[in-house]
Amino acid sequence: MPDLFIILPMAPKLTVEQEFQKLRDELRHHEHLYYVEDAPVLSDAQYDALMNKLKKLEAEHPDLVTADSPSQRVGGKPKDGFVKMPHSRPMLSLDNAYNEDELRAWEQRVRDALPSIEKVRYVCELKLDGLSLALHYGPGAHGAKDGGAHLERGLTRGDGSIGEDVTSNVRTIRSVPLSVSAAKLKAAGLPQSFEVRGEVVLPQVAFAKMNEEREAAGMTPAANPRSAAAGTIRTLEPNIVAQRRLDLYAYFLLQDGETMLPTQSETLEALRKAGFRVNQHVRPVKSIEEVIAFIADAEPLRDTLGYEIDGVVVKVDATSQQKRLGFTGKAPRWAIAYKFAARAGITKLEDVLFQVGRTGKLTPVAALAPVSIGGTTVTRATLHNADEIERLGVRIGDFVSVERGGDVIPKIVEVVEDKTHPRGSKKIVFPKNCPVCASELQRIEGEVDWRCVNNSCPARVREELLHWAARGVMNIEGLGDAMVAQLLGQSVELAGEAEELVTEEGAPVVTRKPLIHTIGDLYRLQRAQLLGLERVGEKTADALLAQIERSKEAGLARVLLGLGIRFVGERTAQLLAAHFGSMEELEKAASQSPDKATEALEAVTEVGPKVAQAIVEFFAVGKNKALVRDLASSGLKMTAEKRVTTSTLEGLTFVLTGTLPNLTRESAKERIESAGGRVSGSVSKKTSYVVAGEEAGSKLDKAASLGVTVLDEAGLIALLEQGPVTT
Ligand SMILES: [Zn+2]
């Protein structure tokens, strides 16, 4: 008998490439379960461990990193704003119906336009209150190999025909697949190139968190989740977009601008199979009665979904019928948006309080008798400013109609007529003096707001500090309401109630000597000082000091945002930082003669006269200049990576011919010129490059005969980004 060999089953040794593929697939699978299906099986820690394994492997083999790797959601920042691109087919808005009659009238028009023997089916979907995006998928850079579809581009709706390329931000949305595998394409019956349209929403939880931070920071809270989502998708920092947790629900599928599948129901099913998030509240129905039943079921969902909806979208299901119904000038005839009524309630205006913001702006806040609106008890509403009070003609004691949407600050819409000015109602008197520091309020000519112009007003300093420390600004954790109040010498019990921190004489209640008076003082805080505060132990003190120290590295854009210059938000701060590269350069530009200063500032993308003026005014104030110098001497980083935007194509002449796949003629010209190049109409020996698209004519022949280099669109973009190769 020969020896017996026992063969042990051994795990096959994976090549590095295989290991990569396995990890990426695994992570994609769990990402899908978590963000699309809402049904995670891994804990966050387990998921993070897998992700870290992938990141480690990628660090060891940088050549094997692919653009659609789950680790690559947050990538490079868009260089110079967003490029405008035409849509494959216009993104139209829908006609609205506000009641059952209007809905039935629409249905009648649909029936009239189609042969009476044809059955018409409808699909009811929720109308998400977000913004529309178009996602383009295709073979991608390496797709020819794997047969899958890769996210190539994400466009905003824009004006409906031309959108903005926000791909780098869209990539950070976790419910947007970066790629769809060949197997999934097959299961869904999709080609390798297609377009998905969907709605981006900011979940209410994320919206509330964002506004809490903004308010703490003295910034105006976003009006509603829709505008917050719209602002987020256009920010130039993809990592901020990633933090905000936007979500995308897909609802439409196109190939070369045409509807692909025979029905909308099948479209939604195909999207689901391909791994997109499709809203679960969808119902195919056979009659308008069933549509009305769906609407009745959908309205109570408003408070339970976690994101805003403002109605129901009804579409004719069959693509063939959609095509025959066609479009009016601005909307498809085969779809309609049924809008829910606004959520409002009537209550009594009991009093008006005044809050002082970071810029000194005085905001009247309505104190209301508690009223339940859409399931939430409302006791406060904004009155915006004196003009708004005038416009409403409202008095204390009046009954008012209050509206709210989602987690938005409710607002007073109108005075209820039949109860107007009941006996004992009082005129709302705007104070002449700041309710916190008692200094006289001022109103700049042409502006509606009254302001406390005392730069040392405790209410303003408090708001300035909270803004400086806020997430998204300098990110100083631990410097919230309570800590700021203590640093300003106020009692911790009174933190967060600044408007009530006033004695009868109008002076703030201060219980001990303030440790700080300005933002600059933060960077001189001593451990021993912090330990002397209420409820501050060694751990808290050390953590706060470490956070303050760390904030020194935040960089120029964050510092500019933190300084709270009027009209300089996140995006403008980023653009200014990239343009000037250092605080010194910016200050120098802003401190020239008014004409030159304005010109230098308006050279920055998206900076107009209003912003330029605000920057000039900021640097004209001695206290502000002193603060900037103080911060610099404390070691704060006052520089940013400077972007060369003006001279990469200096001295080069371009001729454009034919139709480029994405850029319009105007936008190509604009980009060449803003990079310092010149665009000419005819080809000569002096022409540096001819940029040719489809159906390029004689200019292309001329270029060939003269030996002028010909570029396609990709070549032009590479040239714009990298500049000409010097030999
Ligand atoms: Zn004041």
XYZ file of C-alpha atoms and ligand atoms in Angstrom:
728
model
C 0.000 0.000 0.000
C 1.362 3.349 -0.908
C 1.408 6.053 1.720
C -1.826 7.850 2.129
C -1.663 11.473 1.307
C -4.203 13.566 3.012
C -4.946 16.654 1.056
C -6.014 19.470 3.295
C -8.333 22.009 1.780
C -6.407 25.234 1.634
C -7.723 28.665 0.914
C -6.416 29.607 -2.496
C -3.840 32.348 -2.226
C -5.291 35.516 -3.714
C -3.240 37.794 -5.886
C -3.119 41.410 -4.748
C -5.490 42.374 -7.554
C -7.972 39.721 -6.478
C -7.750 40.756 -2.869
C -8.422 44.337 -3.932
C -11.412 43.324 -5.978
C -12.807 41.206 -3.154
C -12.481 43.992 -0.588
C -14.010 46.588 -2.872
C -16.942 44.341 -3.739
C -17.498 43.566 -0.090
C -17.475 47.229 0.869
C -19.777 48.150 -2.014
C -22.174 45.444 -0.939
C -22.299 46.763 2.629
C -22.527 50.361 1.460
C -25.555 49.353 -0.588
C -27.148 47.544 2.363
C -26.575 50.533 4.599
C -27.363 53.510 2.390
C -29.758 52.140 -0.207
C -31.577 49.337 1.569
C -31.432 50.813 5.086
C -30.600 47.302 6.263
C -26.982 47.128 7.431
C -25.601 43.808 8.624
C -22.197 45.075 9.750
C -21.674 47.347 12.729
C -20.064 50.703 12.001
C -16.846 49.446 13.583
C -16.794 46.358 11.383
C -17.413 48.480 8.306
C -14.652 50.891 9.298
C -12.269 47.988 9.838
C -12.929 46.738 6.309
C -12.492 50.236 4.910
C -9.222 50.676 6.776
C -7.982 47.391 5.364
C -8.731 48.656 1.865
C -7.098 52.017 2.523
C -3.975 50.283 3.853
C -3.779 48.070 0.809
C -4.290 51.074 -1.449
C -1.523 52.957 0.327
C 0.795 50.044 -0.379
C -0.289 49.748 -4.007
C -1.239 53.218 -5.183
C -1.166 52.061 -8.799
C -4.139 49.770 -8.150
C -6.442 52.481 -6.774
C -9.453 52.959 -9.035
C -11.743 55.980 -9.209
C -14.773 53.901 -8.245
C -13.169 52.431 -5.125
C -15.363 52.961 -2.037
C -12.395 54.766 -0.452
C -12.407 57.387 -3.179
C -15.723 59.113 -2.551
C -14.135 62.293 -1.306
C -11.642 63.324 -3.918
C -10.107 66.491 -5.256
C -11.803 69.831 -5.064
C -13.234 71.308 -8.228
C -10.597 73.710 -9.437
C -12.423 76.770 -10.517
C -16.097 76.735 -9.781
C -18.257 74.388 -11.794
C -18.300 73.883 -15.533
C -21.646 74.378 -17.227
C -22.864 71.511 -19.396
C -25.965 71.034 -21.514
C -28.481 68.332 -20.563
C -29.159 65.416 -22.892
C -32.793 66.468 -22.742
C -34.203 69.412 -20.804
C -34.958 68.838 -17.124
C -38.435 70.306 -17.069
C -40.494 71.177 -14.071
C -44.002 69.778 -13.743
C -47.347 71.505 -13.830
C -49.043 71.634 -10.456
C -52.476 70.657 -9.228
C -53.573 72.094 -5.904
C -56.817 70.216 -5.462
C -58.835 67.239 -6.644
C -60.639 69.234 -9.351
C -57.397 70.322 -10.965
C -56.129 66.756 -10.803
C -59.263 65.418 -12.496
C -59.055 68.133 -15.132
C -55.508 67.009 -15.933
C -56.661 63.399 -16.226
C -59.441 64.483 -18.570
C -56.906 66.242 -20.812
C -54.797 63.070 -20.890
C -57.810 60.942 -21.861
C -58.926 63.424 -24.499
C -55.527 63.368 -26.131
C -55.451 59.566 -26.427
C -57.835 57.249 -28.330
C -60.791 56.476 -26.066
C -60.311 52.704 -26.306
C -56.830 52.903 -24.797
C -56.445 52.068 -21.146
C -54.345 54.585 -19.214
C -52.399 53.501 -16.176
C -50.589 55.824 -13.805
C -47.694 55.617 -11.403
C -47.874 57.609 -8.181
C -44.620 58.677 -6.532
C -43.900 60.980 -3.620
C -42.799 64.460 -4.599
C -39.544 64.895 -2.722
C -38.692 68.468 -1.830
C -35.088 68.517 -2.938
C -33.238 69.306 -6.125
C -32.912 67.296 -9.295
C -29.666 65.848 -10.542
C -28.705 64.055 -13.751
C -26.143 61.282 -13.320
C -24.303 60.021 -16.361
C -22.857 56.521 -16.342
C -20.569 55.040 -18.936
C -17.583 52.762 -19.491
C -15.359 55.187 -17.553
C -11.610 55.295 -17.760
C -11.004 51.601 -17.177
C -14.508 50.324 -17.875
C -13.713 48.745 -21.190
C -12.140 45.959 -19.145
C -14.820 45.251 -16.558
C -17.951 45.832 -18.658
C -19.543 47.828 -15.820
C -20.964 51.329 -15.864
C -19.135 54.041 -13.952
C -20.319 57.384 -12.677
C -18.810 59.818 -15.136
C -20.695 62.990 -14.426
C -23.314 64.549 -12.174
C -25.135 67.697 -13.299
C -27.447 70.014 -11.425
C -30.700 71.019 -13.056
C -29.409 74.552 -13.652
C -31.829 76.429 -15.871
C -33.265 73.168 -17.166
C -31.245 73.036 -20.367
C -27.773 73.702 -18.979
C -26.611 72.379 -15.628
C -23.439 72.575 -13.591
C -20.959 69.732 -13.345
C -20.904 68.859 -9.642
C -19.448 65.372 -10.055
C -16.922 65.676 -7.242
C -19.733 66.453 -4.802
C -22.154 63.874 -6.180
C -19.501 61.211 -5.639
C -19.700 61.800 -1.884
C -23.401 60.870 -1.732
C -23.357 57.333 -0.403
C -26.590 56.231 -2.006
C -25.150 57.067 -5.441
C -23.308 54.001 -6.774
C -19.894 54.948 -8.164
C -20.177 51.955 -10.443
C -22.723 49.368 -11.524
C -21.175 45.958 -12.215
C -21.650 44.154 -15.521
C -23.736 41.538 -13.701
C -26.075 44.164 -12.253
C -26.422 45.881 -15.615
C -27.460 42.564 -17.072
C -29.971 41.868 -14.298
C -31.475 45.325 -14.741
C -31.423 45.131 -18.536
C -29.331 48.286 -18.834
C -26.665 49.216 -21.375
C -23.211 50.340 -20.280
C -24.026 53.997 -20.900
C -27.153 55.550 -19.450
C -28.430 58.532 -17.505
C -30.236 58.463 -14.183
C -32.287 61.361 -12.933
C -33.084 61.668 -9.297
C -33.837 63.980 -6.414
C -31.238 64.912 -3.833
C -32.628 65.531 -0.375
C -31.116 66.562 2.908
C -32.642 64.358 5.624
C -34.357 66.352 8.388
C -31.929 65.107 11.035
C -28.965 66.317 9.002
C -30.741 69.595 8.319
C -31.498 70.191 11.995
C -27.884 69.451 12.907
C -26.586 71.773 10.248
C -28.836 74.627 11.335
C -28.028 74.096 14.990
C -24.386 74.574 14.108
C -25.081 77.567 11.940
C -27.176 79.227 14.607
C -24.598 78.508 17.270
C -22.141 80.130 14.930
C -24.258 83.211 14.450
C -24.941 82.342 10.836
C -28.383 82.682 9.360
C -29.977 79.252 9.459
C -30.864 77.764 6.093
C -34.505 78.388 5.265
C -35.400 74.799 4.479
C -33.800 71.433 3.676
C -34.182 72.076 -0.039
C -32.160 75.280 -0.042
C -29.656 73.664 2.308
C -29.250 70.740 -0.100
C -28.904 73.131 -3.032
C -26.234 75.138 -1.221
C -24.410 71.987 -0.192
C -24.253 70.472 -3.656
C -22.615 73.663 -4.924
C -19.968 74.062 -2.251
C -16.381 73.724 -3.417
C -15.351 71.388 -0.609
C -16.379 67.792 -1.246
C -15.538 66.825 2.343
C -18.228 69.214 3.582
C -20.717 67.640 1.204
C -19.722 64.219 2.528
C -20.360 65.331 6.122
C -23.807 66.651 5.306
C -25.198 63.238 4.388
C -27.221 64.067 1.329
C -29.318 61.291 -0.088
C -30.410 60.578 -3.646
C -33.618 58.914 -4.811
C -33.589 57.854 -8.453
C -36.764 58.139 -10.534
C -35.905 58.324 -14.202
C -33.724 56.525 -16.705
C -32.561 57.783 -20.084
C -30.357 56.668 -22.916
C -29.148 59.448 -25.217
C -31.921 61.643 -23.890
C -34.697 59.119 -24.594
C -36.777 57.050 -22.196
C -35.499 53.489 -22.446
C -38.066 51.137 -20.986
C -41.719 50.586 -21.969
C -43.147 51.850 -18.644
C -42.266 54.037 -15.686
C -42.928 51.064 -13.353
C -40.281 49.047 -15.183
C -37.922 52.021 -15.079
C -38.158 52.169 -11.296
C -37.665 48.405 -11.051
C -34.590 48.522 -13.299
C -33.105 51.330 -11.210
C -33.651 49.283 -8.089
C -32.013 46.226 -9.614
C -29.036 48.290 -10.733
C -28.454 49.320 -7.116
C -29.981 52.791 -7.013
C -32.086 54.005 -4.145
C -35.694 54.171 -5.286
C -38.361 55.514 -2.996
C -40.442 52.689 -1.580
C -43.666 54.692 -1.596
C -44.615 54.071 -5.199
C -47.894 52.718 -6.492
C -48.943 51.803 -10.026
C -52.691 52.445 -10.344
C -55.442 52.010 -12.920
C -57.687 55.009 -12.287
C -57.801 58.572 -11.033
C -59.788 57.320 -8.011
C -56.810 55.201 -7.046
C -54.521 58.202 -7.551
C -56.656 60.161 -5.096
C -56.514 57.277 -2.628
C -52.711 57.252 -2.874
C -52.587 60.980 -2.135
C -54.769 60.465 0.921
C -52.386 57.755 2.137
C -49.292 59.820 1.374
C -50.135 63.060 3.167
C -49.946 61.628 6.717
C -46.509 60.206 5.858
C -45.066 63.734 5.885
C -44.039 63.636 9.508
C -42.673 60.115 9.480
C -40.367 59.965 6.482
C -37.353 61.839 7.797
C -37.160 63.974 4.657
C -39.402 66.622 3.174
C -42.105 65.888 0.650
C -44.481 68.499 -0.677
C -46.845 66.430 -2.758
C -47.325 63.485 -5.071
C -46.130 63.119 -8.647
C -48.492 61.286 -10.985
C -47.128 59.987 -14.294
C -48.749 58.181 -17.194
C -47.088 54.763 -16.954
C -46.653 53.767 -20.612
C -43.717 55.354 -22.423
C -45.543 55.085 -25.764
C -48.414 57.141 -24.369
C -45.991 59.618 -22.800
C -44.397 60.139 -26.195
C -47.727 60.780 -27.877
C -48.834 63.187 -25.139
C -45.592 65.118 -25.446
C -44.853 68.455 -23.870
C -46.313 71.883 -23.557
C -43.765 74.680 -23.754
C -42.480 74.100 -20.276
C -43.801 70.838 -18.883
C -44.679 67.301 -19.929
C -48.411 66.685 -20.502
C -48.047 63.141 -19.165
C -47.179 64.079 -15.582
C -48.491 66.369 -12.884
C -47.414 67.357 -9.384
C -50.178 67.348 -6.807
C -49.131 69.791 -4.075
C -50.086 69.353 -0.451
C -51.517 72.348 1.373
C -48.986 74.292 3.446
C -48.941 73.466 7.121
C -50.301 76.386 9.029
C -52.069 77.231 12.245
C -53.637 80.258 13.928
C -52.486 81.554 17.282
C -51.992 84.684 19.325
C -48.873 86.836 19.208
C -48.113 87.293 22.902
C -44.885 89.251 22.787
C -41.906 90.194 20.657
C -38.320 89.551 21.811
C -35.220 91.032 20.255
C -32.043 89.070 19.586
C -28.657 90.570 18.775
C -26.664 88.611 16.205
C -22.967 88.411 15.421
C -23.063 91.360 13.060
C -25.086 93.333 15.572
C -28.273 92.789 13.628
C -31.393 92.972 15.717
C -33.933 90.273 14.921
C -37.483 90.447 16.258
C -38.739 87.038 17.361
C -42.426 86.378 17.902
C -43.414 84.707 21.163
C -46.594 82.812 20.375
C -49.282 81.139 22.423
C -48.425 77.438 21.938
C -50.105 76.025 18.848
C -49.871 72.592 17.298
C -48.971 72.682 13.600
C -48.575 69.428 11.738
C -47.917 67.590 14.988
C -45.346 70.024 16.408
C -45.945 72.594 19.118
C -44.829 75.999 17.930
C -44.082 78.841 20.351
C -41.616 80.991 18.385
C -41.651 82.435 14.889
C -39.352 84.807 13.105
C -40.468 88.309 12.206
C -37.265 89.044 10.245
C -37.081 92.853 10.599
C -38.957 96.109 11.065
C -40.135 96.195 7.451
C -41.685 92.772 7.793
C -43.593 93.890 10.898
C -44.794 96.914 8.970
C -45.786 94.798 5.985
C -47.774 92.398 8.144
C -49.327 95.232 10.116
C -49.122 92.993 13.135
C -49.511 94.080 16.773
C -48.888 92.270 20.016
C -52.155 90.589 20.942
C -53.195 89.936 17.332
C -54.138 86.525 16.044
C -51.757 85.443 13.328
C -51.464 82.666 10.787
C -48.218 80.747 11.258
C -46.670 78.448 8.680
C -43.971 75.873 9.012
C -42.299 73.355 6.732
C -40.305 70.531 8.258
C -37.840 71.704 10.841
C -37.744 75.201 9.517
C -38.194 78.146 11.849
C -41.912 78.920 11.557
C -42.915 82.260 10.137
C -45.909 84.528 10.492
C -47.724 84.708 7.171
C -50.496 87.145 7.956
C -52.715 88.704 10.545
C -56.033 86.891 10.678
C -58.507 89.480 9.475
C -61.641 88.873 11.486
C -59.646 88.897 14.694
C -57.418 91.843 13.837
C -56.300 94.147 16.615
C -58.483 92.878 19.440
C -58.954 95.284 22.282
C -55.753 95.775 24.243
C -53.452 94.954 21.296
C -50.155 96.824 21.379
C -47.982 98.318 18.687
C -44.600 96.597 18.341
C -41.968 99.123 19.276
C -38.481 98.624 17.976
C -36.028 99.492 20.735
C -33.814 102.548 20.267
C -31.008 100.900 22.212
C -29.325 97.500 22.119
C -31.141 95.253 24.598
C -27.813 93.809 25.705
C -25.269 96.643 25.820
C -27.671 99.595 25.719
C -25.742 101.421 23.012
C -27.814 103.295 20.454
C -28.964 101.198 17.494
C -28.228 102.362 13.965
C -29.729 101.742 10.599
C -27.547 102.109 7.525
C -29.307 104.011 4.801
C -30.871 101.678 2.286
C -30.823 98.723 4.671
C -33.764 97.340 6.585
C -31.915 96.072 9.636
C -31.194 97.921 12.830
C -27.771 97.113 14.248
C -25.867 97.409 17.466
C -22.625 98.926 16.206
C -20.750 98.499 19.487
C -17.933 96.130 18.495
C -17.531 95.050 22.118
C -21.226 94.351 22.712
C -21.237 91.138 24.788
C -24.012 89.664 22.671
C -21.941 90.200 19.541
C -18.693 88.923 21.034
C -20.519 85.823 22.209
C -21.928 85.185 18.729
C -18.544 85.895 17.125
C -16.869 83.309 19.343
C -19.543 80.700 18.681
C -19.254 81.331 14.963
C -15.465 81.066 15.079
C -15.636 77.742 16.936
C -18.421 76.211 14.845
C -18.074 73.038 12.852
C -17.295 73.889 9.269
C -15.517 77.032 10.479
C -12.610 76.523 12.913
C -14.032 73.283 14.365
C -13.158 73.935 18.002
C -15.004 71.222 19.879
C -15.903 72.035 23.451
C -16.336 75.745 22.774
C -20.109 75.820 22.875
C -22.694 78.021 24.598
C -21.769 77.128 28.164
C -18.013 77.484 27.720
C -18.264 80.750 25.815
C -20.554 82.198 28.491
C -18.032 81.277 31.166
C -15.098 82.673 29.224
C -17.030 85.921 28.958
C -17.498 85.924 32.710
C -21.137 84.930 32.715
C -22.579 82.251 34.919
C -22.839 78.837 33.326
C -26.489 78.521 34.357
C -27.374 81.420 32.103
C -25.603 80.069 29.056
C -27.662 80.071 25.891
C -30.040 82.744 27.085
C -28.142 85.765 25.962
C -31.206 87.850 25.299
C -32.196 87.462 28.927
C -28.738 88.187 30.275
C -29.586 91.764 30.957
C -30.028 93.808 34.095
C -32.637 96.498 34.340
C -30.129 99.096 33.208
C -29.518 97.106 30.072
C -26.073 95.862 31.080
C -25.263 92.153 30.806
C -25.122 90.024 33.919
C -21.477 89.313 34.575
C -20.523 87.202 37.526
C -16.752 87.300 37.251
C -13.959 88.954 35.358
C -14.043 87.813 31.699
C -11.100 85.668 30.596
C -11.374 86.824 27.017
C -12.659 89.829 25.107
C -11.799 88.892 21.524
C -11.222 85.851 19.362
C -7.503 86.577 19.602
C -7.633 86.101 23.383
C -8.649 82.468 22.854
C -5.116 81.698 21.741
C -3.665 83.060 24.993
C -5.850 81.031 27.341
C -3.945 79.308 30.122
C -4.708 75.933 31.630
C -4.890 77.403 35.136
C -7.484 79.964 34.000
C -9.722 77.267 32.572
C -9.406 75.175 35.725
C -10.802 78.112 37.664
C -14.129 77.886 35.805
C -17.243 76.092 36.993
C -17.459 72.419 36.043
C -14.148 72.429 34.193
C -11.786 69.618 35.143
C -8.307 68.840 33.879
C -9.602 66.640 31.098
C -11.959 69.287 29.750
C -9.350 72.024 29.995
C -6.692 69.991 28.218
C -9.089 68.867 25.505
C -10.192 72.436 24.820
C -6.630 73.741 24.701
C -5.693 70.953 22.282
C -8.663 71.853 20.093
C -7.721 75.528 20.091
C -4.142 74.642 19.224
C -5.276 72.368 16.405
C -7.483 75.106 14.931
C -4.350 77.116 14.113
C -3.852 74.842 11.106
C -7.333 75.367 9.637
C -5.970 77.578 6.869
C -6.891 80.842 5.203
C -10.353 79.950 3.891
C -11.562 78.919 7.335
C -10.028 81.959 9.000
C -11.767 84.235 6.489
C -15.045 82.473 7.135
C -14.457 82.682 10.879
C -13.835 86.419 10.828
C -17.436 86.840 9.799
C -16.945 89.412 7.065
C -20.386 90.289 5.746
C -21.462 88.292 2.674
C -18.355 86.097 2.889
C -19.725 82.580 3.287
C -18.039 79.244 2.898
C -17.806 79.355 -0.863
C -16.662 82.949 -1.183
C -14.029 82.370 1.505
C -12.691 79.404 -0.465
C -12.566 81.386 -3.673
C -10.834 84.338 -2.003
C -8.269 82.077 -0.341
C -7.489 80.292 -3.590
C -7.173 83.556 -5.472
C -4.978 85.505 -3.066
C -3.099 82.673 -1.395
C -2.432 84.620 1.800
C -4.091 87.021 4.209
C -1.334 89.507 3.497
C -2.115 89.582 -0.225
C -5.842 89.906 0.427
C -5.365 92.707 2.917
C -3.004 94.485 0.542
C -5.553 94.240 -2.269
C -8.376 95.495 -0.051
C -6.377 98.389 1.375
C -5.592 100.157 -1.909
C -7.504 103.154 -3.183
C -11.216 102.273 -3.400
C -11.248 101.870 -7.197
C -8.187 99.659 -7.309
C -9.327 97.613 -4.311
C -12.713 96.924 -5.846
C -11.130 95.983 -9.139
C -8.652 93.608 -7.495
C -11.381 91.926 -5.450
C -13.879 91.645 -8.259
C -11.246 89.756 -10.243
C -12.084 86.818 -7.984
C -14.644 84.401 -9.414
C -18.152 85.197 -8.135
C -17.103 88.266 -6.170
C -19.300 91.221 -7.055
C -19.433 94.843 -5.867
C -21.372 94.031 -2.681
C -18.864 91.438 -1.450
C -15.890 93.561 -2.525
C -17.292 96.521 -0.626
C -17.780 94.429 2.527
C -14.178 93.198 2.388
C -12.845 96.727 1.908
C -14.935 97.903 4.853
C -13.711 95.046 7.012
C -10.058 95.883 6.501
C -10.749 99.588 6.991
C -11.609 98.974 10.645
C -8.587 99.193 12.929
C -9.953 96.636 15.359
C -10.294 94.056 12.573
C -6.792 94.663 11.291
C -5.488 94.310 14.825
C -7.343 91.010 15.246
C -5.878 89.633 12.029
C -2.357 90.600 13.128
C -2.968 89.188 16.582
C -4.089 85.855 15.145
C -1.118 85.701 12.806
C 1.304 86.339 15.635
C -0.377 83.552 17.628
C 0.686 81.231 14.843
C -2.536 80.747 12.883
C -1.998 79.574 9.357
C -2.915 82.482 7.093
C -2.123 80.931 3.749
C -3.800 78.705 1.197
C -2.700 76.896 -1.875
C -2.790 79.612 -4.464
C -4.304 78.751 -7.767
C -2.834 80.207 -10.888
C -5.840 81.145 -12.915
C -4.700 83.813 -15.242
C -1.613 82.916 -17.141
C -1.492 79.230 -18.066
C -2.469 79.925 -21.664
C -0.861 83.350 -21.914
C 0.189 84.137 -25.467
C -1.637 81.200 -27.050
C -4.263 81.590 -29.772
C -7.115 79.125 -30.234
C -9.620 78.501 -32.984
C -12.808 76.603 -32.127
C -14.621 74.559 -34.736
C -17.404 71.980 -34.745
C -19.560 70.892 -31.809
C -17.795 69.786 -28.655
C -19.399 66.910 -26.761
C -19.944 68.828 -23.526
C -18.731 72.389 -23.560
C -20.711 74.953 -25.457
C -18.780 77.253 -27.740
C -19.275 80.128 -25.278
C -18.086 78.221 -22.245
C -15.014 76.887 -24.066
C -14.173 80.439 -25.110
C -14.763 81.729 -21.614
C -12.477 79.131 -20.073
C -9.681 79.739 -22.583
C -9.876 83.484 -22.043
C -9.981 83.264 -18.276
C -6.784 81.217 -18.506
C -5.164 84.027 -20.457
C -5.569 82.579 -23.956
C -7.089 84.263 -26.999
C -9.824 82.876 -29.229
C -9.749 83.795 -32.897
C -12.151 83.093 -35.753
C -9.781 81.930 -38.451
C -6.824 79.590 -38.676
C -3.449 81.049 -39.579
C 0.199 80.296 -39.002
C -0.108 82.172 -35.723
C -2.798 79.804 -34.408
C -1.464 77.721 -31.530
C -4.273 75.163 -31.362
C -7.434 74.275 -33.219
C -10.059 72.749 -30.935
C -12.259 70.533 -33.072
C -15.524 68.824 -32.208
C -17.999 66.923 -34.309
C -18.715 68.175 -37.823
C -15.651 70.361 -37.882
C -15.335 71.923 -41.311
C -12.687 73.523 -43.437
C -10.837 74.974 -40.467
C -9.687 71.478 -39.626
C -8.244 71.000 -43.126
C -6.522 74.341 -42.903
C -5.020 73.374 -39.543
C -3.668 70.189 -41.080
C -2.134 72.029 -44.026
C -0.457 74.562 -41.722
C 0.670 71.901 -39.233
C -1.320 73.424 -36.347
C -1.951 71.077 -33.421
C -5.570 69.891 -33.222
C -7.171 69.176 -29.854
C -10.421 67.484 -28.933
C -12.422 68.594 -25.874
C -10.494 66.327 -23.507
C -7.247 67.724 -24.862
C -8.463 71.259 -24.276
C -9.505 70.481 -20.716
C -6.142 68.867 -20.010
C -4.431 71.933 -21.400
C -6.591 74.215 -19.252
C -5.800 72.219 -16.180
C -2.136 71.540 -16.703
C -1.037 74.274 -19.048
C 1.009 73.666 -22.174
C 3.818 71.140 -21.918
C 7.115 72.989 -22.140
C 9.897 71.241 -23.963
Zn -25.136 95.708 21.877
